[in-house]
Amino acid sequence: MLFISFSKVQKKLIDNIRERRLQMNLTQEGLAERSGVPLPTLRKFEQKGLISLDSFLKLLSVVGGLEEMVDVLKPKEHNFKSINDVLKSEEKPIKKRGNRK
């Protein structure tokens, strides 16, 4: 269940990237140059939150947070309560695709 709206998440991401940029004492032009993200794209992101995943990851690679993003999105590990739970999990094949739309 989602307890925070997508617009609030988007605003928080924008604010966090901007704050990291300012902590590094970088202008928008400086971040755009270092990341390879075009300046108009960076401005659009900081104003409206619109950016491609590729550009977002490039920004994170400069301001920091790329490794943390990868770690946060790792699949959850099983919490086994017994050896039977472990054995049951080994019997199931690893899913390569979902079956619900």
PDB file of C-alpha atoms in Angstrom:
ATOM      1  CA  MET A   1       0.000   0.000   0.000  1.00  0.00           C
ATOM      2  CA  LEU A   2       1.256   3.447  -0.905  1.00  0.00           C
ATOM      3  CA  PHE A   3       1.141   6.021   1.902  1.00  0.00           C
ATOM      4  CA  ILE A   4       2.705   8.869  -0.053  1.00  0.00           C
ATOM      5  CA  SER A   5       1.473  10.228  -3.363  1.00  0.00           C
ATOM      6  CA  PHE A   6       3.521   9.980  -6.532  1.00  0.00           C
ATOM      7  CA  SER A   7       3.632  13.768  -6.775  1.00  0.00           C
ATOM      8  CA  LYS A   8       5.112  13.997  -3.264  1.00  0.00           C
ATOM      9  CA  VAL A   9       7.724  11.365  -4.122  1.00  0.00           C
ATOM     10  CA  GLN A  10       8.546  13.234  -7.314  1.00  0.00           C
ATOM     11  CA  LYS A  11       8.888  16.546  -5.423  1.00  0.00           C
ATOM     12  CA  LYS A  12      11.090  14.888  -2.784  1.00  0.00           C
ATOM     13  CA  LEU A  13      13.402  13.418  -5.455  1.00  0.00           C
ATOM     14  CA  ILE A  14      13.711  16.800  -7.164  1.00  0.00           C
ATOM     15  CA  ASP A  15      14.449  18.545  -3.865  1.00  0.00           C
ATOM     16  CA  ASN A  16      17.026  15.929  -2.863  1.00  0.00           C
ATOM     17  CA  ILE A  17      18.895  16.107  -6.187  1.00  0.00           C
ATOM     18  CA  ARG A  18      18.847  19.921  -6.092  1.00  0.00           C
ATOM     19  CA  GLU A  19      20.091  19.932  -2.481  1.00  0.00           C
ATOM     20  CA  ARG A  20      22.933  17.545  -3.323  1.00  0.00           C
ATOM     21  CA  ARG A  21      23.841  19.738  -6.301  1.00  0.00           C
ATOM     22  CA  LEU A  22      23.946  22.823  -4.083  1.00  0.00           C
ATOM     23  CA  GLN A  23      25.959  21.009  -1.386  1.00  0.00           C
ATOM     24  CA  MET A  24      28.524  20.252  -4.083  1.00  0.00           C
ATOM     25  CA  ASN A  25      28.438  23.972  -4.938  1.00  0.00           C
ATOM     26  CA  LEU A  26      27.426  23.157  -8.514  1.00  0.00           C
ATOM     27  CA  THR A  27      25.311  25.317 -10.768  1.00  0.00           C
ATOM     28  CA  GLN A  28      22.773  23.710 -13.047  1.00  0.00           C
ATOM     29  CA  GLU A  29      25.241  24.285 -15.865  1.00  0.00           C
ATOM     30  CA  GLY A  30      28.003  22.548 -13.911  1.00  0.00           C
ATOM     31  CA  LEU A  31      25.875  19.502 -13.124  1.00  0.00           C
ATOM     32  CA  ALA A  32      24.666  19.312 -16.713  1.00  0.00           C
ATOM     33  CA  GLU A  33      28.249  19.415 -17.977  1.00  0.00           C
ATOM     34  CA  ARG A  34      29.551  16.817 -15.509  1.00  0.00           C
ATOM     35  CA  SER A  35      26.639  14.417 -16.002  1.00  0.00           C
ATOM     36  CA  GLY A  36      26.206  14.739 -19.755  1.00  0.00           C
ATOM     37  CA  VAL A  37      22.542  15.641 -19.257  1.00  0.00           C
ATOM     38  CA  PRO A  38      21.550  18.601 -21.454  1.00  0.00           C
ATOM     39  CA  LEU A  39      20.961  21.801 -19.469  1.00  0.00           C
ATOM     40  CA  PRO A  40      17.344  22.194 -20.690  1.00  0.00           C
ATOM     41  CA  THR A  41      16.634  18.633 -19.509  1.00  0.00           C
ATOM     42  CA  LEU A  42      18.079  19.368 -16.059  1.00  0.00           C
ATOM     43  CA  ARG A  43      16.079  22.589 -15.800  1.00  0.00           C
ATOM     44  CA  LYS A  44      12.899  20.779 -16.833  1.00  0.00           C
ATOM     45  CA  PHE A  45      13.580  18.153 -14.176  1.00  0.00           C
ATOM     46  CA  GLU A  46      14.141  20.699 -11.406  1.00  0.00           C
ATOM     47  CA  GLN A  47      11.023  22.651 -12.430  1.00  0.00           C
ATOM     48  CA  LYS A  48       8.545  19.930 -13.420  1.00  0.00           C
ATOM     49  CA  GLY A  49      10.107  16.612 -12.423  1.00  0.00           C
ATOM     50  CA  LEU A  50      10.141  15.289 -15.969  1.00  0.00           C
ATOM     51  CA  ILE A  51      13.242  13.321 -16.956  1.00  0.00           C
ATOM     52  CA  SER A  52      14.188  10.031 -18.571  1.00  0.00           C
ATOM     53  CA  LEU A  53      15.520   7.210 -16.444  1.00  0.00           C
ATOM     54  CA  ASP A  54      18.833   7.405 -18.308  1.00  0.00           C
ATOM     55  CA  SER A  55      19.242  11.106 -17.481  1.00  0.00           C
ATOM     56  CA  PHE A  56      18.150  10.588 -13.874  1.00  0.00           C
ATOM     57  CA  LEU A  57      20.784   7.891 -13.406  1.00  0.00           C
ATOM     58  CA  LYS A  58      23.430  10.160 -14.947  1.00  0.00           C
ATOM     59  CA  LEU A  59      22.539  12.868 -12.422  1.00  0.00           C
ATOM     60  CA  LEU A  60      22.750  10.366  -9.564  1.00  0.00           C
ATOM     61  CA  SER A  61      26.170   9.244 -10.758  1.00  0.00           C
ATOM     62  CA  VAL A  62      27.443  12.794 -10.193  1.00  0.00           C
ATOM     63  CA  VAL A  63      25.571  13.898  -7.054  1.00  0.00           C
ATOM     64  CA  GLY A  64      25.690  10.456  -5.438  1.00  0.00           C
ATOM     65  CA  GLY A  65      23.052   7.902  -4.691  1.00  0.00           C
ATOM     66  CA  LEU A  66      23.349   5.600  -7.681  1.00  0.00           C
ATOM     67  CA  GLU A  67      24.647   2.651  -5.655  1.00  0.00           C
ATOM     68  CA  GLU A  68      22.005   3.200  -2.971  1.00  0.00           C
ATOM     69  CA  MET A  69      19.270   3.218  -5.636  1.00  0.00           C
ATOM     70  CA  VAL A  70      20.475  -0.135  -6.952  1.00  0.00           C
ATOM     71  CA  ASP A  71      20.592  -1.602  -3.435  1.00  0.00           C
ATOM     72  CA  VAL A  72      17.108  -0.344  -2.523  1.00  0.00           C
ATOM     73  CA  LEU A  73      15.590  -1.998  -5.581  1.00  0.00           C
ATOM     74  CA  LYS A  74      17.045  -5.458  -4.979  1.00  0.00           C
ATOM     75  CA  PRO A  75      14.404  -8.176  -4.663  1.00  0.00           C
ATOM     76  CA  LYS A  76      13.460  -8.949  -1.086  1.00  0.00           C
ATOM     77  CA  GLU A  77      15.117 -11.966   0.469  1.00  0.00           C
ATOM     78  CA  HIS A  78      13.123 -14.765   2.058  1.00  0.00           C
ATOM     79  CA  ASN A  79      12.839 -14.932   5.817  1.00  0.00           C
ATOM     80  CA  PHE A  80      12.756 -18.639   6.515  1.00  0.00           C
ATOM     81  CA  LYS A  81      11.234 -19.901   9.752  1.00  0.00           C
ATOM     82  CA  SER A  82      12.169 -23.540   9.379  1.00  0.00           C
ATOM     83  CA  ILE A  83      14.214 -25.934   7.284  1.00  0.00           C
ATOM     84  CA  ASN A  84      10.961 -26.993   5.607  1.00  0.00           C
ATOM     85  CA  ASP A  85      10.497 -23.419   4.333  1.00  0.00           C
ATOM     86  CA  VAL A  86      13.995 -23.556   2.836  1.00  0.00           C
ATOM     87  CA  LEU A  87      13.330 -26.890   1.163  1.00  0.00           C
ATOM     88  CA  LYS A  88       9.997 -25.693  -0.241  1.00  0.00           C
ATOM     89  CA  SER A  89      11.628 -22.595  -1.730  1.00  0.00           C
ATOM     90  CA  GLU A  90      14.240 -24.713  -3.490  1.00  0.00           C
ATOM     91  CA  GLU A  91      11.502 -26.796  -5.126  1.00  0.00           C
ATOM     92  CA  LYS A  92       9.916 -23.777  -6.793  1.00  0.00           C
ATOM     93  CA  PRO A  93      11.513 -22.670 -10.058  1.00  0.00           C
ATOM     94  CA  ILE A  94      12.797 -19.111 -10.206  1.00  0.00           C
ATOM     95  CA  LYS A  95      10.240 -16.965 -12.011  1.00  0.00           C
ATOM     96  CA  LYS A  96      11.367 -15.228 -15.152  1.00  0.00           C
ATOM     97  CA  ARG A  97       8.070 -13.413 -15.794  1.00  0.00           C
ATOM     98  CA  GLY A  98       4.847 -12.576 -14.013  1.00  0.00           C
ATOM     99  CA  ASN A  99       1.474 -14.091 -14.806  1.00  0.00           C
ATOM    100  CA  ARG A 100      -0.829 -11.253 -13.737  1.00  0.00           C
ATOM    101  CA  LYS A 101      -1.592  -8.089 -15.662  1.00  0.00           C
TER     102      LYS A 101
END
